[in-house]
PDB file of C-alpha atoms in Angstrom:
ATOM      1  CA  UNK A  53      11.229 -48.248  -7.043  1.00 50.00           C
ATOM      2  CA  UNK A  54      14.128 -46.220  -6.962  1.00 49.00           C
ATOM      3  CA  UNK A  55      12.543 -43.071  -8.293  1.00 44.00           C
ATOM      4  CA  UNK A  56      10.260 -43.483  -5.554  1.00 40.00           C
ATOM      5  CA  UNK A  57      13.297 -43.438  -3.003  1.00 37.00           C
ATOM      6  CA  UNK A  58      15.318 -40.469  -4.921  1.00 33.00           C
ATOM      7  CA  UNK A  59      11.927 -38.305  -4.968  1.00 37.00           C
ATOM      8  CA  UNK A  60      11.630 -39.349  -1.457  1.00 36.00           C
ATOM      9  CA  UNK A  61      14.524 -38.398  -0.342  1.00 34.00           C
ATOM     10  CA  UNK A  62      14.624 -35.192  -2.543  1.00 36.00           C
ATOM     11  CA  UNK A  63      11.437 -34.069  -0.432  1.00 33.00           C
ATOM     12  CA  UNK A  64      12.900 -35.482   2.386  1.00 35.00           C
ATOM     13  CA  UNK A  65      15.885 -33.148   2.280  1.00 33.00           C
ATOM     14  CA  UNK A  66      14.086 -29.641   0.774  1.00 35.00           C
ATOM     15  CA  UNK A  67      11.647 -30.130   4.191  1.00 34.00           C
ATOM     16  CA  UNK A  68      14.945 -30.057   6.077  1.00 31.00           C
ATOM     17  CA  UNK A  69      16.470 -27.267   4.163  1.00 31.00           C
ATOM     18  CA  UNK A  70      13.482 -25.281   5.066  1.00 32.00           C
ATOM     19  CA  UNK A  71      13.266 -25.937   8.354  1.00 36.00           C
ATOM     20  CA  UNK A  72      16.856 -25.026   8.898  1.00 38.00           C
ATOM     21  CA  UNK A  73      16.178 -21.735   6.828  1.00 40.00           C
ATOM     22  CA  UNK A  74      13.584 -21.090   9.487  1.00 41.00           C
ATOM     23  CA  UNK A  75      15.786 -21.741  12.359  1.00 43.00           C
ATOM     24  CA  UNK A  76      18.361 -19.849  11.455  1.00 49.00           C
ATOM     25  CA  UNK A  77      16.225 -16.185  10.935  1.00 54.00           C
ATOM     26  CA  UNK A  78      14.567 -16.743  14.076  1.00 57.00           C
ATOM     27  CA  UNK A  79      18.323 -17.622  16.109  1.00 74.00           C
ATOM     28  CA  UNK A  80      19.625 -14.430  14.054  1.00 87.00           C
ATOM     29  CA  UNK A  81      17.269 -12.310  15.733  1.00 87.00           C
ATOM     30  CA  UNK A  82      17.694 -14.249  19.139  1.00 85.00           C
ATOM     31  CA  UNK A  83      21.788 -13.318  18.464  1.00 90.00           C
ATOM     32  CA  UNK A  84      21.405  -9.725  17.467  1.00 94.00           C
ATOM     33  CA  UNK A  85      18.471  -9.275  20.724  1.00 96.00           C
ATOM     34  CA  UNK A  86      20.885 -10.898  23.522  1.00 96.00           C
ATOM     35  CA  UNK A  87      22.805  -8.609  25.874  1.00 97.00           C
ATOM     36  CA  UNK A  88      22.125  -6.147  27.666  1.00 98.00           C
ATOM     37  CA  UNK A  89      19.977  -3.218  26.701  1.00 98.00           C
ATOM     38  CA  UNK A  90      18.289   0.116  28.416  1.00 98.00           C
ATOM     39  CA  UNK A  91      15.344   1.559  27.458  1.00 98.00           C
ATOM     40  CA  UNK A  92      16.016   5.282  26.025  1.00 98.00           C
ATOM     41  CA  UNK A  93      12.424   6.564  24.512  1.00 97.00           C
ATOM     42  CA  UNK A  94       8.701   5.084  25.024  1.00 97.00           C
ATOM     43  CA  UNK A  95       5.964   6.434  22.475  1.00 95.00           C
ATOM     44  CA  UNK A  96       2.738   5.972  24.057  1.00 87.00           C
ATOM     45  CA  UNK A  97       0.719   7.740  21.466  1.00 89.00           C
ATOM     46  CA  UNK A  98      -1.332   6.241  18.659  1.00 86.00           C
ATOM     47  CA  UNK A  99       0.387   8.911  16.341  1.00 85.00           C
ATOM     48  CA  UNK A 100       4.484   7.891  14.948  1.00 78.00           C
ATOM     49  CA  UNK A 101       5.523  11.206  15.823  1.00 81.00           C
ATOM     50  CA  UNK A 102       4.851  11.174  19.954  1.00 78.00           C
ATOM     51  CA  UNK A 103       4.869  12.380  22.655  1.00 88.00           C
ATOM     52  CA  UNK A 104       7.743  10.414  23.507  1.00 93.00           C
ATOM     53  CA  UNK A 105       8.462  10.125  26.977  1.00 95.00           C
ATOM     54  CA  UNK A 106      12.301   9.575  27.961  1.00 97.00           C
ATOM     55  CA  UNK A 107      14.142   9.024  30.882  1.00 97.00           C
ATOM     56  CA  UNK A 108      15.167  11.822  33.825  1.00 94.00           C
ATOM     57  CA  UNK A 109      18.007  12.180  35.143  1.00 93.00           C
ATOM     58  CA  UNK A 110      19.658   9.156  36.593  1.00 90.00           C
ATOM     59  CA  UNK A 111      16.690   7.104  35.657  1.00 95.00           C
ATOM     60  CA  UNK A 112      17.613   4.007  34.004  1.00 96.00           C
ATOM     61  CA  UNK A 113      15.452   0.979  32.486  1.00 98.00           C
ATOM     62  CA  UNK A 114      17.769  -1.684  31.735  1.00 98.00           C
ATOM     63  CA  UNK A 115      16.998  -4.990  30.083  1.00 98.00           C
ATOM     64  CA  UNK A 116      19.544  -8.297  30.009  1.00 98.00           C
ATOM     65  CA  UNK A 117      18.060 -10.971  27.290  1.00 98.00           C
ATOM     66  CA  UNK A 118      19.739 -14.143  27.086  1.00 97.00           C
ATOM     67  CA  UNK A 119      19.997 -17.014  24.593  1.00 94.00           C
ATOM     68  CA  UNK A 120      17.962 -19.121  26.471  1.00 95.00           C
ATOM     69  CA  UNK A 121      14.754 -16.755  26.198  1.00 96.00           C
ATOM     70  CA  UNK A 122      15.181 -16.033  29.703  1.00 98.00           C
ATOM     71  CA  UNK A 123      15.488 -12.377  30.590  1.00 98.00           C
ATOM     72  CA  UNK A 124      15.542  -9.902  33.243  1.00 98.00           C
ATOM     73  CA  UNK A 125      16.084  -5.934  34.358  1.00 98.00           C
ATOM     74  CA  UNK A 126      15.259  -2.964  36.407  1.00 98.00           C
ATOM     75  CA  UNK A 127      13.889  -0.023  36.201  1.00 98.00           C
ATOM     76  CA  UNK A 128      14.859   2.591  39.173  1.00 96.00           C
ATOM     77  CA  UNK A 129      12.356   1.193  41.747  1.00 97.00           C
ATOM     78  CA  UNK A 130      11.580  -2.667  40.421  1.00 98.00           C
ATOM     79  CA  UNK A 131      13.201  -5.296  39.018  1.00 98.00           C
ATOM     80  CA  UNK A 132      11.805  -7.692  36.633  1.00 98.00           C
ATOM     81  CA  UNK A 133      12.269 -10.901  34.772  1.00 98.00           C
ATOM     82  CA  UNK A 134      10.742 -13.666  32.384  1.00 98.00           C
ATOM     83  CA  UNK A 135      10.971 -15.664  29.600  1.00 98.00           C
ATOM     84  CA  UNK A 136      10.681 -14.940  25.937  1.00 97.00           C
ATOM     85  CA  UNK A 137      10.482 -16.320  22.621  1.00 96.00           C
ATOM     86  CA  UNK A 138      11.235 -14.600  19.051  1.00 95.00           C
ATOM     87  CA  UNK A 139       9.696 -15.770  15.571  1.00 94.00           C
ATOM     88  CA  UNK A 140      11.076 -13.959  12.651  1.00 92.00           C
ATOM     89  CA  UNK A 141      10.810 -10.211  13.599  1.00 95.00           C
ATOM     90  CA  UNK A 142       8.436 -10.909  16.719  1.00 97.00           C
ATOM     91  CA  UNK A 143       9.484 -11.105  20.056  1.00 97.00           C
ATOM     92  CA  UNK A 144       6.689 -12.524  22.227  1.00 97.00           C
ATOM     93  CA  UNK A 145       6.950 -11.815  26.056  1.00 97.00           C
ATOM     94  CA  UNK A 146       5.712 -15.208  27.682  1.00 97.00           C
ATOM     95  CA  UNK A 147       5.801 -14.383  31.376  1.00 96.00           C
ATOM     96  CA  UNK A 148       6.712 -11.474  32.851  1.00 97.00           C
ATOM     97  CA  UNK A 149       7.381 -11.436  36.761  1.00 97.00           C
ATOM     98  CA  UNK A 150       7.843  -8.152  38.953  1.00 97.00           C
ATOM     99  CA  UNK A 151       8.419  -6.685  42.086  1.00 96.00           C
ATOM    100  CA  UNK A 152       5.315  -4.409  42.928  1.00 91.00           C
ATOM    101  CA  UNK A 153       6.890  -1.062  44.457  1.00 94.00           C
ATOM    102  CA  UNK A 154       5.095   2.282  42.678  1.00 94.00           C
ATOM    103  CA  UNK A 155       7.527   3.327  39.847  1.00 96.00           C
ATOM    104  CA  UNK A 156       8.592   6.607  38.413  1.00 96.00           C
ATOM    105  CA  UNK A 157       6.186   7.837  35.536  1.00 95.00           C
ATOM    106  CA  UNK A 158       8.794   6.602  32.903  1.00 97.00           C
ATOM    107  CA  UNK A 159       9.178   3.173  34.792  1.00 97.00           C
ATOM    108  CA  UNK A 160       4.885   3.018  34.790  1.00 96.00           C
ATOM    109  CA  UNK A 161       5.153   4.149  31.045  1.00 96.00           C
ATOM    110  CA  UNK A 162       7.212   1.084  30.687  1.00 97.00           C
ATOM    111  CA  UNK A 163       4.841  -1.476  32.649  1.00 96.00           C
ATOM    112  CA  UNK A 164       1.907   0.088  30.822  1.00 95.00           C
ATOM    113  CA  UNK A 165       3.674  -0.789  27.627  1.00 96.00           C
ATOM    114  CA  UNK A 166       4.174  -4.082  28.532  1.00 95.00           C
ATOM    115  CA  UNK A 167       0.576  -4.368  29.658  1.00 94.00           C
ATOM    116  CA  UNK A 168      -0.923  -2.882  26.195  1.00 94.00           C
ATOM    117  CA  UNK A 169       0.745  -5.183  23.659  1.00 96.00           C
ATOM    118  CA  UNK A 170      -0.467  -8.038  25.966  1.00 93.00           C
ATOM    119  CA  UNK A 171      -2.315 -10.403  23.192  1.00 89.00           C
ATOM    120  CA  UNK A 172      -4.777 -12.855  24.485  1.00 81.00           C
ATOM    121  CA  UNK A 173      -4.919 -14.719  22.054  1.00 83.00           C
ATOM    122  CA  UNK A 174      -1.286 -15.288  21.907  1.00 82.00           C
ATOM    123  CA  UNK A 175      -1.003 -15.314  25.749  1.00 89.00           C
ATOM    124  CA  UNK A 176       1.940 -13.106  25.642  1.00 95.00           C
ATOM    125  CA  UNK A 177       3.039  -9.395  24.945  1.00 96.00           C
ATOM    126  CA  UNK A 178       3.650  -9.184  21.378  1.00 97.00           C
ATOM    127  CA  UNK A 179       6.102  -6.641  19.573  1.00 97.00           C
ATOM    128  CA  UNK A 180       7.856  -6.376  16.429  1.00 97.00           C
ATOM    129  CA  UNK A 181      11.366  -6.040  16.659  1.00 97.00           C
ATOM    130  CA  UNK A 182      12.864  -3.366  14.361  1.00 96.00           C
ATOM    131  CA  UNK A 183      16.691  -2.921  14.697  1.00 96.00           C
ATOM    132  CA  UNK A 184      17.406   0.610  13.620  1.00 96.00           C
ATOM    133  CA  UNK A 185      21.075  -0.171  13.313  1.00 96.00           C
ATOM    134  CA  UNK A 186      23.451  -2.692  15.532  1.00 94.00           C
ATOM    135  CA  UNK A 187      23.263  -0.987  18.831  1.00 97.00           C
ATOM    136  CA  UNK A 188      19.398   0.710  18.558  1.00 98.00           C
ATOM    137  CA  UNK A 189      16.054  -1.209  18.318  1.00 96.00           C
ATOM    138  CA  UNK A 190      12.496  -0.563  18.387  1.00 97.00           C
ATOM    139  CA  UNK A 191      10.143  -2.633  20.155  1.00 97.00           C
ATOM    140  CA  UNK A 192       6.974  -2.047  18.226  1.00 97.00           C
ATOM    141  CA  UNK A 193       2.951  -2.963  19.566  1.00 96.00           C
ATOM    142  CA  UNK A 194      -0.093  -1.228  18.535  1.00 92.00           C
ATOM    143  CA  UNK A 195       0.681   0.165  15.387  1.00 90.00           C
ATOM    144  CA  UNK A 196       2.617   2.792  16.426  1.00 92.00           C
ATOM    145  CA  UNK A 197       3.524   2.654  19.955  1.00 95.00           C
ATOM    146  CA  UNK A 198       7.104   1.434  20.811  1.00 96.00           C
ATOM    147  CA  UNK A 199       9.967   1.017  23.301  1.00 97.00           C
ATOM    148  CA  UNK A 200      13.465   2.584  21.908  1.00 97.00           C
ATOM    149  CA  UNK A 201      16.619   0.709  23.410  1.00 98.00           C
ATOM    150  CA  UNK A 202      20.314   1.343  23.224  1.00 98.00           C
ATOM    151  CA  UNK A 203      22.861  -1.746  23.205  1.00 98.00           C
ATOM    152  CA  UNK A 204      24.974  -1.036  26.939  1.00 97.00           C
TER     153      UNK A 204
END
């Protein structure tokens, strides 16, 4: 009988272990992600190497993601906002919400981004998040298409 409760328990705890493993990849992303960012590069070829479209003068894309999932921006016509959830290196885009004003050609790149790593079957916008050091990070979707932002 007491084997029974020490294997128990010994299960019991490894479960929770792992669980709090989990947790804490998926809050480390969360931590590194929140503030405020602005988008510096889109690549919206199917090829790694461009064409990269960047911003023009005075043209600014700026994203704000918070703890809570919740986040929001503007680009130099719209603003936006929605909620979002990370897993590991994945940051899903639950809802997205925007004002409907016709943007600059690097503010439709961005929208059209958005709208391409749209995944029905997740019912989100799914990207892999690859930080290229502590103030630069790739938002990747479709292989190789991606949004470059700079920590503000």
């Amino acid at each position: 009988m007491i084997n029974k409760f020490f294997y128990a328990a010994y299960v019991l705890l490894g479960f929770t272990l792992l669980l709090a493993c989990n947790n804490d990849d998926s809050d480390s992303i969360e931590n590194e992600l929140t503030g405020q960012w602005s988008v510096v590069a889109i690549n919206i070829s199917d090829s790694p190497i461009g064409p990269v479209i960047e911003p023009g003068d005075d043209e600014v894309i700026s994203v704000n993601f918070s703890q809570n999932g919740e986040f929001s921006g503007t680009t130099s016509i719209n603003s936006f906002g929605g909620r979002s959830t990370t897993n590991d290196n994945t940051l899903f885009i639950n809802e997205l919400v925007s004002t409907d004003a016709l943007d600059t050609f690097f503010g439709q790149a961005f929208y059209q981004a958005m709208s391409e790593s749209s995944n029905q079957n997740q019912q989100a916008s799914v990207f892999t998040i690859s930080f290229i050091d502590e103030n630069t990070l790739n938002l990747v979707y479709d292989e190789f298409k991606f949004l470059t932002f700079e920590r503000l």
